[in-house]
PDB file of C-alpha atoms and ligand atoms in Angstrom:
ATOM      1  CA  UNK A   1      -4.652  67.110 -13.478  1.00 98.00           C
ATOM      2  CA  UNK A   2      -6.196  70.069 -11.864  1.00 99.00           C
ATOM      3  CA  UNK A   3      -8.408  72.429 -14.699  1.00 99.00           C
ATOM      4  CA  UNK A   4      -9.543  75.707 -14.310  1.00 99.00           C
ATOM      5  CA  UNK A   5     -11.752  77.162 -17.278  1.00 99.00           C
ATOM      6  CA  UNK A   6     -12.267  81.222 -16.810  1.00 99.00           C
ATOM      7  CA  UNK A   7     -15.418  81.822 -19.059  1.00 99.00           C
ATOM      8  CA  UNK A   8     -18.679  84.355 -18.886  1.00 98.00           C
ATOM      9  CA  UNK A   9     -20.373  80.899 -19.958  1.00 98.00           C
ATOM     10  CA  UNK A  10     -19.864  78.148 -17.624  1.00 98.00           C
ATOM     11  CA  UNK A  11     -23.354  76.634 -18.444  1.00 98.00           C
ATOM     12  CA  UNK A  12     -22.270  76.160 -21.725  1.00 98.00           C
ATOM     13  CA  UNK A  13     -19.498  73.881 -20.714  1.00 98.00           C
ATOM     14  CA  UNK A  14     -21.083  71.878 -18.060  1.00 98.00           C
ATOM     15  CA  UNK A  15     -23.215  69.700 -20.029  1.00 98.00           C
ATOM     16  CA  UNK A  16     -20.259  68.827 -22.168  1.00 98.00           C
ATOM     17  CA  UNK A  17     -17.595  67.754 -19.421  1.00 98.00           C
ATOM     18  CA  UNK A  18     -20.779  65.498 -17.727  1.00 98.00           C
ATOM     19  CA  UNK A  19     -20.303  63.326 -20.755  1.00 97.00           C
ATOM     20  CA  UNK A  20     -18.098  60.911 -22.459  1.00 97.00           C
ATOM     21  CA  UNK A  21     -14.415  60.663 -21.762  1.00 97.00           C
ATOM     22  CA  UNK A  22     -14.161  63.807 -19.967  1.00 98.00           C
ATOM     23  CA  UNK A  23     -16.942  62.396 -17.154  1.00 98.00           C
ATOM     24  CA  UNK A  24     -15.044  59.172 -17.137  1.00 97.00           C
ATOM     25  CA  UNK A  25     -11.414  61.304 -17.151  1.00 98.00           C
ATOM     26  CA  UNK A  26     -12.978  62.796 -14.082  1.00 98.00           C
ATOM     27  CA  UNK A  27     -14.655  59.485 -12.108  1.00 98.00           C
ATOM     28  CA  UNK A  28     -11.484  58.252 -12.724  1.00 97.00           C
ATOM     29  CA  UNK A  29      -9.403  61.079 -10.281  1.00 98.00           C
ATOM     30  CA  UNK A  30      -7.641  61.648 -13.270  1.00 98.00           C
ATOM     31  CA  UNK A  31      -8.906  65.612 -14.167  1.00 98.00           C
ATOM     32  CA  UNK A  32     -10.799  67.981 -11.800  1.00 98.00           C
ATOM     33  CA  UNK A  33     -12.616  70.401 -14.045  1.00 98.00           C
ATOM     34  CA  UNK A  34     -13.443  73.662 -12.140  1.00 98.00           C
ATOM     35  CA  UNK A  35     -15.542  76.514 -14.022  1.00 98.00           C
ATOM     36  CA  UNK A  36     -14.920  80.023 -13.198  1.00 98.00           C
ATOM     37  CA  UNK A  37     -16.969  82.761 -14.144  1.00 98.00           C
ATOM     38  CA  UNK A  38     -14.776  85.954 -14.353  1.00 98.00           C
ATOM     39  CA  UNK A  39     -17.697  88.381 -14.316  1.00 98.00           C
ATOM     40  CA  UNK A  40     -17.149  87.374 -10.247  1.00 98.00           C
ATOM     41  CA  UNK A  41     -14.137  89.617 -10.234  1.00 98.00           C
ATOM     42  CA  UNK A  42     -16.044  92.401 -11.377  1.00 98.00           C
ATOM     43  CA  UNK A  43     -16.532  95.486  -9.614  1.00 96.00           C
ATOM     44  CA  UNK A  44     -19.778  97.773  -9.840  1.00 94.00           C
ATOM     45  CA  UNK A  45     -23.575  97.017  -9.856  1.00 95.00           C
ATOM     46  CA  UNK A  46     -23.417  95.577 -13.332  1.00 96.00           C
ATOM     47  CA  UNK A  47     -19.953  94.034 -13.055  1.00 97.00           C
ATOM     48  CA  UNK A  48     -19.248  94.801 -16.203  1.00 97.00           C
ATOM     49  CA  UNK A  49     -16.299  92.665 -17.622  1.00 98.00           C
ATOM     50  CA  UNK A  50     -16.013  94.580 -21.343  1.00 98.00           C
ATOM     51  CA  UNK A  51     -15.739  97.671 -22.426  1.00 98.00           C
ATOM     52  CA  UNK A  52     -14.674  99.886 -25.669  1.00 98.00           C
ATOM     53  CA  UNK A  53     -11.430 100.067 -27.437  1.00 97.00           C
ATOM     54  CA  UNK A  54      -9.100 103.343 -26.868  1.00 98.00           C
ATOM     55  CA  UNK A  55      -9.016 105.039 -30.114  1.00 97.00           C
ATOM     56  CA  UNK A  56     -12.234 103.711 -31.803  1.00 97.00           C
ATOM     57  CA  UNK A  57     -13.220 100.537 -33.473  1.00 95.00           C
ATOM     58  CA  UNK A  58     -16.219  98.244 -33.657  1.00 95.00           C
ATOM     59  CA  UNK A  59     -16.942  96.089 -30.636  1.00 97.00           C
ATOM     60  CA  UNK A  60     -15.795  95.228 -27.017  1.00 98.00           C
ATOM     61  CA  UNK A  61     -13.114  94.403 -25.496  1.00 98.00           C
ATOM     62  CA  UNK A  62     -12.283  92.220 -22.403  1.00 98.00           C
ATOM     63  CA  UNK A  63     -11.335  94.468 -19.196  1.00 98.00           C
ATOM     64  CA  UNK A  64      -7.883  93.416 -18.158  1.00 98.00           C
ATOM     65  CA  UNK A  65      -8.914  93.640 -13.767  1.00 98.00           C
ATOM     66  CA  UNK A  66     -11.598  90.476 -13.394  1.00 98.00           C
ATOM     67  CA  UNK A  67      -9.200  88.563 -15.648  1.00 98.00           C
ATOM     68  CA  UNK A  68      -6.169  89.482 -13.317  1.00 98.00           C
ATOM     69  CA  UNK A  69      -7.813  89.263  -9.917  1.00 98.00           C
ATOM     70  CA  UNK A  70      -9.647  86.086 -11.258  1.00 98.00           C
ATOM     71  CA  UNK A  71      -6.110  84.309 -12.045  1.00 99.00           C
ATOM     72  CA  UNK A  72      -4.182  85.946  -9.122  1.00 98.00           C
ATOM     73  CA  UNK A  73      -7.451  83.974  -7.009  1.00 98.00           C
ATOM     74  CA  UNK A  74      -6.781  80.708  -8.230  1.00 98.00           C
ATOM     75  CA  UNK A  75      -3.009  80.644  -8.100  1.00 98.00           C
ATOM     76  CA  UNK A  76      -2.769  81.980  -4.882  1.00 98.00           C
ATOM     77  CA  UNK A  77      -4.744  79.026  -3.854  1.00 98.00           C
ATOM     78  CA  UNK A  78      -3.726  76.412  -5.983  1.00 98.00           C
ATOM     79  CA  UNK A  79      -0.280  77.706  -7.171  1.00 98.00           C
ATOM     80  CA  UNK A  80       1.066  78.389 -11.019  1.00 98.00           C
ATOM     81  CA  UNK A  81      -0.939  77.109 -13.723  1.00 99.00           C
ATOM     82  CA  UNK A  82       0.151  76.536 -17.269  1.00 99.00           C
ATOM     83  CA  UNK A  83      -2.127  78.767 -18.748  1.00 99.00           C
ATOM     84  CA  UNK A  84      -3.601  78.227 -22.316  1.00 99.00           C
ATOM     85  CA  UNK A  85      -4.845  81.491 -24.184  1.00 98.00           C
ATOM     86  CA  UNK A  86      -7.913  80.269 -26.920  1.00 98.00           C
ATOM     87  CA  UNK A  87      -7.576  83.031 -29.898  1.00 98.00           C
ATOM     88  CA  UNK A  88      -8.050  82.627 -33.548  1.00 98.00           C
ATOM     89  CA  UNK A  89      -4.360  84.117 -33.959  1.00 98.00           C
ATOM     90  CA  UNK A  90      -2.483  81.506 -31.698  1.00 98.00           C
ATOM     91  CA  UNK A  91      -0.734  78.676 -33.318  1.00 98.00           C
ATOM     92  CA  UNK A  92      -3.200  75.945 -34.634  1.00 98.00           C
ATOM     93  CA  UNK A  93      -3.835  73.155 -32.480  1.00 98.00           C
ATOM     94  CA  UNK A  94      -2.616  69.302 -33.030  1.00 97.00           C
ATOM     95  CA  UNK A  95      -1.881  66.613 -31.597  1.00 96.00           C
ATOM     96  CA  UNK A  96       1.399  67.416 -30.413  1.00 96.00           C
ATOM     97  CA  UNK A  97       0.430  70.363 -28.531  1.00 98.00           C
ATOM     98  CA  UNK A  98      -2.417  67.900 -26.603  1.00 98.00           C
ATOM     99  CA  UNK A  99       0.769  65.421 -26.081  1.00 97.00           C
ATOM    100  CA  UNK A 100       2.853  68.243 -24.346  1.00 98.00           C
ATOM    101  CA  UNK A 101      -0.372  69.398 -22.278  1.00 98.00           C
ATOM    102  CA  UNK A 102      -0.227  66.094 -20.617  1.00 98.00           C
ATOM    103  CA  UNK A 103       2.557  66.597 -18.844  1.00 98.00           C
ATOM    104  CA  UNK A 104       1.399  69.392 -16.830  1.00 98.00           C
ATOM    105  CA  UNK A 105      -0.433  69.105 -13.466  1.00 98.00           C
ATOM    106  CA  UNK A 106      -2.031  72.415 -13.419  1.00 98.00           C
ATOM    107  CA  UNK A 107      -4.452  73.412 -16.671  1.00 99.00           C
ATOM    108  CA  UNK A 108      -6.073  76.880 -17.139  1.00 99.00           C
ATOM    109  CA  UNK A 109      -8.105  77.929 -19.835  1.00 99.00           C
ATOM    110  CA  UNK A 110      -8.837  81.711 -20.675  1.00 99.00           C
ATOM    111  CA  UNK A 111     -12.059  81.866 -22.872  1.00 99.00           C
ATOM    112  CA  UNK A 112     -12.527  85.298 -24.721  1.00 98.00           C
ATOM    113  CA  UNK A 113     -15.849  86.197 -26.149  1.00 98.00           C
ATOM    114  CA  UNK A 114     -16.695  89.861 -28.199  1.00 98.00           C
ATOM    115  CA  UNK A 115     -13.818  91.599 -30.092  1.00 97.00           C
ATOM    116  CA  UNK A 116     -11.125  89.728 -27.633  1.00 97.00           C
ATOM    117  CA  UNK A 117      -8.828  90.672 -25.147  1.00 98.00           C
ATOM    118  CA  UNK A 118      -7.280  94.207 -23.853  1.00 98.00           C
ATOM    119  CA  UNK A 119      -3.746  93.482 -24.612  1.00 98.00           C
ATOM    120  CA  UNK A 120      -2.617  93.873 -21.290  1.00 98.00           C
ATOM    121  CA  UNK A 121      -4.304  90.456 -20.339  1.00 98.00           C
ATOM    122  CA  UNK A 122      -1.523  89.108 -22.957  1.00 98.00           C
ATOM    123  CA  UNK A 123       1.177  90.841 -22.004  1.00 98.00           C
ATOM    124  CA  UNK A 124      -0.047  89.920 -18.359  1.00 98.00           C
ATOM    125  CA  UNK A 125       0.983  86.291 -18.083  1.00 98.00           C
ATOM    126  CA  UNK A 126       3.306  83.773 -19.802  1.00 98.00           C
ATOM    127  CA  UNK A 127       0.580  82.193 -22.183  1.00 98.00           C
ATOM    128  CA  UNK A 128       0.543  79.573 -24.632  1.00 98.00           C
ATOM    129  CA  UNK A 129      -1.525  81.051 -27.174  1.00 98.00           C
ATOM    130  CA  UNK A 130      -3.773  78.025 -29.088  1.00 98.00           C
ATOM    131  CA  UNK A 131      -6.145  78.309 -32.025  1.00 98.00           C
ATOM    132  CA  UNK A 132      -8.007  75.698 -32.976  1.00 98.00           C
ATOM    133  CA  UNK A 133      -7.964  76.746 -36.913  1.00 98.00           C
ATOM    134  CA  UNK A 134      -8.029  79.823 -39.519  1.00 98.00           C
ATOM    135  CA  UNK A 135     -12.115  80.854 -38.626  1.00 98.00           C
ATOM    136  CA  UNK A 136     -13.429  82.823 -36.338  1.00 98.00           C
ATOM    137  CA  UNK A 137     -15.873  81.809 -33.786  1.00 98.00           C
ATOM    138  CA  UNK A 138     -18.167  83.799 -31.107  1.00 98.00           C
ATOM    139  CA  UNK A 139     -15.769  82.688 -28.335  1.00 98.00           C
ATOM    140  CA  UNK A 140     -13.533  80.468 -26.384  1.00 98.00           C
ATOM    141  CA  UNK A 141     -15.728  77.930 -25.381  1.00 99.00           C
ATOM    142  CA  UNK A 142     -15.284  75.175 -28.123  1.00 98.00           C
ATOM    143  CA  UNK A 143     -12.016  75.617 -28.522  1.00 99.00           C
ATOM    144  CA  UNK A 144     -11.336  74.608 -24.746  1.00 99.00           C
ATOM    145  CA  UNK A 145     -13.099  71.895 -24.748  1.00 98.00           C
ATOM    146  CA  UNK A 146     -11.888  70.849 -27.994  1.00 98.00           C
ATOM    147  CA  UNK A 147      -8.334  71.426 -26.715  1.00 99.00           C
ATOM    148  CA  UNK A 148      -9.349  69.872 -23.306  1.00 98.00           C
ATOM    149  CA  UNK A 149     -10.603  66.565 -24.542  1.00 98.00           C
ATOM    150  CA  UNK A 150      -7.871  65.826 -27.219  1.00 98.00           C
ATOM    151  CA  UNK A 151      -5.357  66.127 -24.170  1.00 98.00           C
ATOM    152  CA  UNK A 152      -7.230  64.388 -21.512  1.00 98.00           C
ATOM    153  CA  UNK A 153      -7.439  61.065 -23.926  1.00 97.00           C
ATOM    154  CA  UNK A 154      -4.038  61.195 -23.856  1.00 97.00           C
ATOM    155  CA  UNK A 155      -3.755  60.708 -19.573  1.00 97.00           C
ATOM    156  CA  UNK A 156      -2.408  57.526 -19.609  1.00 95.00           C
ATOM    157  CA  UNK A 157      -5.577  55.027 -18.166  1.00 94.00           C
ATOM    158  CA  UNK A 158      -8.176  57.389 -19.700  1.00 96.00           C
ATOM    159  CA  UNK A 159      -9.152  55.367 -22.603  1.00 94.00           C
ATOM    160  CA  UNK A 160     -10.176  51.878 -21.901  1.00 83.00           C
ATOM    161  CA  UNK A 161      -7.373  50.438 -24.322  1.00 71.00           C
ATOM    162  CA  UNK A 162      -4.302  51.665 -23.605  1.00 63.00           C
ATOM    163  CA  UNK A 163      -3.384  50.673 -27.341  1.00 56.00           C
ATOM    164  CA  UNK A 164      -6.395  53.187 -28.718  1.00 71.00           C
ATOM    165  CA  UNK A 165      -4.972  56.384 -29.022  1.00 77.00           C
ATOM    166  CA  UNK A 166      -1.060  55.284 -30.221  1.00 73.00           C
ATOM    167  CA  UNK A 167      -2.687  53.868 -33.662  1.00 71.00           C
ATOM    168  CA  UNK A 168      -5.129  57.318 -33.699  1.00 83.00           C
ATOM    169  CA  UNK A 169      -4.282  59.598 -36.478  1.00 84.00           C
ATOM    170  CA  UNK A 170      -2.162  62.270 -36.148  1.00 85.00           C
ATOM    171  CA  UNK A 171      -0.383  60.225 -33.368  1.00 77.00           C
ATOM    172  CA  UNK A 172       2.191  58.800 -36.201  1.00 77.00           C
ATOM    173  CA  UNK A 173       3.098  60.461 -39.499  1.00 82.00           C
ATOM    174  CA  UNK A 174       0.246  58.047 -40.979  1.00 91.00           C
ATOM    175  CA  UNK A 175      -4.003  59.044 -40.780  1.00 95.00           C
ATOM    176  CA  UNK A 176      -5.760  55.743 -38.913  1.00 94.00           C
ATOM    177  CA  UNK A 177      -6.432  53.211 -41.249  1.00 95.00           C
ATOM    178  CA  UNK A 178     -10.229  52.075 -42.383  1.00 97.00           C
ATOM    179  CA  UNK A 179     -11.278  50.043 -40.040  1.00 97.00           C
ATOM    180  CA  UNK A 180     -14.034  47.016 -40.322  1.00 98.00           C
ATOM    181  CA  UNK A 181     -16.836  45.331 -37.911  1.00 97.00           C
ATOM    182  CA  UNK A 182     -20.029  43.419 -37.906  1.00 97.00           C
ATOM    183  CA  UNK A 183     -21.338  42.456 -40.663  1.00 97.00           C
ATOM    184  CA  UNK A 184     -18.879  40.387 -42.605  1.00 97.00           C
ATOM    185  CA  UNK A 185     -21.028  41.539 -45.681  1.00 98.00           C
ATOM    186  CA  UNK A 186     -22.989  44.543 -45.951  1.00 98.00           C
ATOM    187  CA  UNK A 187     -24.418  45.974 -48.960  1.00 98.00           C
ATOM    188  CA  UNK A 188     -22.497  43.686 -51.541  1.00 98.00           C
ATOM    189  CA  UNK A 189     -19.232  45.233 -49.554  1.00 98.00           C
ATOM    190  CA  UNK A 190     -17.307  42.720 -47.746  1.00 98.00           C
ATOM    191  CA  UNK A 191     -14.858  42.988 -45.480  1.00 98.00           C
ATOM    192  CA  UNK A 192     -10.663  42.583 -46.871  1.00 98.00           C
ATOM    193  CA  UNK A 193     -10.098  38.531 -46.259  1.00 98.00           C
ATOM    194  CA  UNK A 194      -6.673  39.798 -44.896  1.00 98.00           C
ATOM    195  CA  UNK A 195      -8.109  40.442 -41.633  1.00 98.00           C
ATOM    196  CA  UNK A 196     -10.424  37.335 -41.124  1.00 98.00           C
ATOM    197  CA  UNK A 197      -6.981  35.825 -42.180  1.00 98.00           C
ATOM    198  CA  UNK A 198      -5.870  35.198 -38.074  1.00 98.00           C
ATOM    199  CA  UNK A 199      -2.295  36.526 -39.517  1.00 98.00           C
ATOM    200  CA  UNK A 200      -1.109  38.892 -37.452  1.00 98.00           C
ATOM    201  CA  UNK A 201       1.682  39.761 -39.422  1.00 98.00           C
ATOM    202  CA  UNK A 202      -0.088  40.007 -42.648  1.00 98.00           C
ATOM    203  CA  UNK A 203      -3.161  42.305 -40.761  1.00 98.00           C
ATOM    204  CA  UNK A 204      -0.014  44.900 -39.483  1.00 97.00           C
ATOM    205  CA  UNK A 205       1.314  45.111 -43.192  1.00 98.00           C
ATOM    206  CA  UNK A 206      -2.099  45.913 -44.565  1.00 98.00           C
ATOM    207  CA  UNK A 207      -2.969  48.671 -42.557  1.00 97.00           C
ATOM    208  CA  UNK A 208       0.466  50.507 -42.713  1.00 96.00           C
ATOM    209  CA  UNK A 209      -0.337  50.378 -46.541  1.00 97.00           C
ATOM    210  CA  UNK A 210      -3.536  51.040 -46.427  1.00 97.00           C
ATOM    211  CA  UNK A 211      -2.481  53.907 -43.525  1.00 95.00           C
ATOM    212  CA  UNK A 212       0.238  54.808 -46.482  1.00 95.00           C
ATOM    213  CA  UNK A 213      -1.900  55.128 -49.186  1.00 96.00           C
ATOM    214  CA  UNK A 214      -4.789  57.168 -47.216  1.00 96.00           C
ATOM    215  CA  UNK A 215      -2.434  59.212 -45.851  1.00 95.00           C
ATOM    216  CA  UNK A 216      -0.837  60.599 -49.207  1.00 94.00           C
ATOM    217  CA  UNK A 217      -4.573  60.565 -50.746  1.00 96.00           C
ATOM    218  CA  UNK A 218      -6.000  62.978 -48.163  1.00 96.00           C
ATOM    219  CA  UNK A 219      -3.257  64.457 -46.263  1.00 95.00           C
ATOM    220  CA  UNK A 220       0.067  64.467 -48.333  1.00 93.00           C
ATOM    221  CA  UNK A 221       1.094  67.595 -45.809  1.00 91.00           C
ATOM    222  CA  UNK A 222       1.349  65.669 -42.904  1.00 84.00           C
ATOM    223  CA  UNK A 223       4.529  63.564 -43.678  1.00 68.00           C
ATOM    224  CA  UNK A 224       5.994  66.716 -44.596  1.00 66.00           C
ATOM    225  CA  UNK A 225       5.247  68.751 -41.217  1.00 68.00           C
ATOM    226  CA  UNK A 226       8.060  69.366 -39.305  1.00 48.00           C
ATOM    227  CA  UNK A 227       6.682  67.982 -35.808  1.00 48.00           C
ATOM    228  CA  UNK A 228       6.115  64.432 -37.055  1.00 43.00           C
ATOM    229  CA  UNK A 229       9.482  64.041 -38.318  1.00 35.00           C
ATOM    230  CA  UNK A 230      10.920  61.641 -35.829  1.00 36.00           C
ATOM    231  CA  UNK A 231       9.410  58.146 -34.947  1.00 35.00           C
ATOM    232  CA  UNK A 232       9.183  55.760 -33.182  1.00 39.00           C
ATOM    233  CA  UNK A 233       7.944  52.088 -33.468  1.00 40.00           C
ATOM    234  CA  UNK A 234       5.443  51.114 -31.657  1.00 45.00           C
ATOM    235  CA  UNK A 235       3.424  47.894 -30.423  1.00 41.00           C
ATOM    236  CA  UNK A 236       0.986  47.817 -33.542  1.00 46.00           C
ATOM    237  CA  UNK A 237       4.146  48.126 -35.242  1.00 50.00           C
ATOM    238  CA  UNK A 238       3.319  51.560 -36.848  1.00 51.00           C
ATOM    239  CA  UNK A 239       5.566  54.432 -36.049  1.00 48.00           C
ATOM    240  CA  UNK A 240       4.585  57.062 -33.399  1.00 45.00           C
ATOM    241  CA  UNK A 241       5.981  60.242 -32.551  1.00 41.00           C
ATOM    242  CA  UNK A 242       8.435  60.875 -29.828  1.00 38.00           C
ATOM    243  CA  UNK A 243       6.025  62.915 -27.591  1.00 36.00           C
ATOM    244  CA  UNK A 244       9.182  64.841 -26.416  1.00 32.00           C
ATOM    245  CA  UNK A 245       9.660  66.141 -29.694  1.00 26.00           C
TER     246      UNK A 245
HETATM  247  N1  LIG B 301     -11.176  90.086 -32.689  1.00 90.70           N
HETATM  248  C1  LIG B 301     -10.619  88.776 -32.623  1.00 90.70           C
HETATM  249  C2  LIG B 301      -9.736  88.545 -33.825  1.00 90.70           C
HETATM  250  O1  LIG B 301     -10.022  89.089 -34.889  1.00 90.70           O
HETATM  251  O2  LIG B 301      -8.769  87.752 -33.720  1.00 90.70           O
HETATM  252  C3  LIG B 301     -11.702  87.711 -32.584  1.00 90.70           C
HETATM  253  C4  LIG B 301     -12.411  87.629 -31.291  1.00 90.70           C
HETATM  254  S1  LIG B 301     -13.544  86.252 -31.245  1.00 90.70           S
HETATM  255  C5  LIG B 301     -15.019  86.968 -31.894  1.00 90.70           C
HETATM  256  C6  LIG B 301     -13.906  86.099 -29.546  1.00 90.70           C
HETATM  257  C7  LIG B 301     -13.114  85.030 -28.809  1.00 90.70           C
HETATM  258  O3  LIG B 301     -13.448  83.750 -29.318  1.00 90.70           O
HETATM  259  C8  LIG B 301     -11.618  85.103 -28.915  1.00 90.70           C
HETATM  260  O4  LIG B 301     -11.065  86.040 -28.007  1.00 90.70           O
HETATM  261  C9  LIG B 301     -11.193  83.691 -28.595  1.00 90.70           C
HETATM  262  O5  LIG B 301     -11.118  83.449 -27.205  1.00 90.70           O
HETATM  263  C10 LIG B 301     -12.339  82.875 -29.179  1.00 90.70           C
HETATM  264  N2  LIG B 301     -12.044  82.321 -30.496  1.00 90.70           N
HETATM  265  C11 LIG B 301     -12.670  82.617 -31.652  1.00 90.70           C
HETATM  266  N3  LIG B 301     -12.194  81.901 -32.672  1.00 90.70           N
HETATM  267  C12 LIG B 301     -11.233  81.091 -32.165  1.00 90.70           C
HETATM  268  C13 LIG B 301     -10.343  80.126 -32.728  1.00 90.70           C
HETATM  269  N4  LIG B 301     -10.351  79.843 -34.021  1.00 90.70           N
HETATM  270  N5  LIG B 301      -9.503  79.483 -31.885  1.00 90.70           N
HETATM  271  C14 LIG B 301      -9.449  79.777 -30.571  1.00 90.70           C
HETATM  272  N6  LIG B 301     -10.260  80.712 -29.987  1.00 90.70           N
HETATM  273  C15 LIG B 301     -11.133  81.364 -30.762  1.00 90.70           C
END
């Protein structure tokens, strides 16, 4: 999967995709991360990428030209991207949208910064428009590499265990359930006998109830969500979404 990632801060990204599952995502040949500065595209001494809003208003806005000629660069060399739009108004990120940005081979990220974006760089190009919750941060940043990592440890291979992220949470209707290593006993808390028990079939039943019983503790408004509807069995023997849903 080719990336692009159009930001004024490509330092601040770096350090992040050097590390962790995104560095091994990318020794592996499965992602190639580029960073592209759109301030590049920018004409004049101070290529100056923002400017004020027509009509008033506090703040500055994204130009719509280095964001046009910056795209128009890439695609003419690399050829049409699915191209994700980070804004706090977009519709909130989960899982399934990382699922669906799996299947594409060509990534591109548009980070905003300051008041946003001059709405003809909407208007401009067939986004999908992602926000990655109801706040609003100082730019787009965080949310691409939030959005980039939950999809890249879904490329089949990334993740060491192929099981790993099909029992995640989110993945089914269910949240993960709790989990248990070294030491047996820790603090007067021991760990359930059912899964020191060697009973396969008795350690699956557990955690669906336990998954169960989490699940409508902390999140009763996931089984009711419309995109986790229809499941799927899998391995572990706890449902799973149909990624094509
Ligand atoms: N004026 C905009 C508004 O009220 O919706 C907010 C602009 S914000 C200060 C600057 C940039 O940060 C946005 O253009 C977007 O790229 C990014 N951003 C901020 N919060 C975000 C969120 N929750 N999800 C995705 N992107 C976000």
């Amino acid at each position: 999967m080719l990336v692009y990632i159009l930001t004024l801060f490509p330092d601040a990204i770096e350090p992040y995709i050097s590390k962790g599952v995104l560095r091994v995502a990318r020794d592996q040949g499965k992602i190639d991360v580029r960073l592209l500065n759109f301030r590049d595209f920018a004409k004049g001494k101070h290529r100056n990428v923002d400017d004020r809003p027509f009509g008033g208003g506090p703040g500055m806005l994204l130009c719509p030209e280095p964001i046009f000629e910056a795209i128009e660069w890439i695609e003419s060399r690399e050829g049409i991207f699915h191209k994700v739009l980070l804004t706090p108004d977009g519709h909130t990120f989960r899982q399934s949208h990382a699922e669906s940005l799996t299947k594409h081979d060509r990534l591109l990220f548009l980070c905003g910064r300051y008041e946003g974006f001059d709405q003809r760089i909407l208007d401009g190009f067939a986004w999908e428009r992602l926000s990655i919750g109801d706040y609003v941060l100082s730019g787009g940043e965080l949310p691409a590499l939030v959005i980039l990592e939950a999809t890249v440890r879904l490329i089949p291979g990334v993740l060491g265990d192929e099981e790993s992220p099909i029992s995640e949470s989110f993945t089914s209707e269910l949240l993960d359930y709790p989990q248990y290593t070294r030491p047996r006993e820790f603090r007067g808390s021991s760990v359930p006998d059912v899964l020191m028990s060697g009973d396969h079939e008795a350690i699956r039943r557990w955690r669906e109830d336990q998954a169960r019983h989490k699940t409508k503790k902390w999140r009763p408004d996931i089984a009711l969500r419309g995109d986790t509807n229809k499941c799927d069995t899998n391995k572990s023997g706890i449902k799973k979404r149909d990624p094509d849903l």
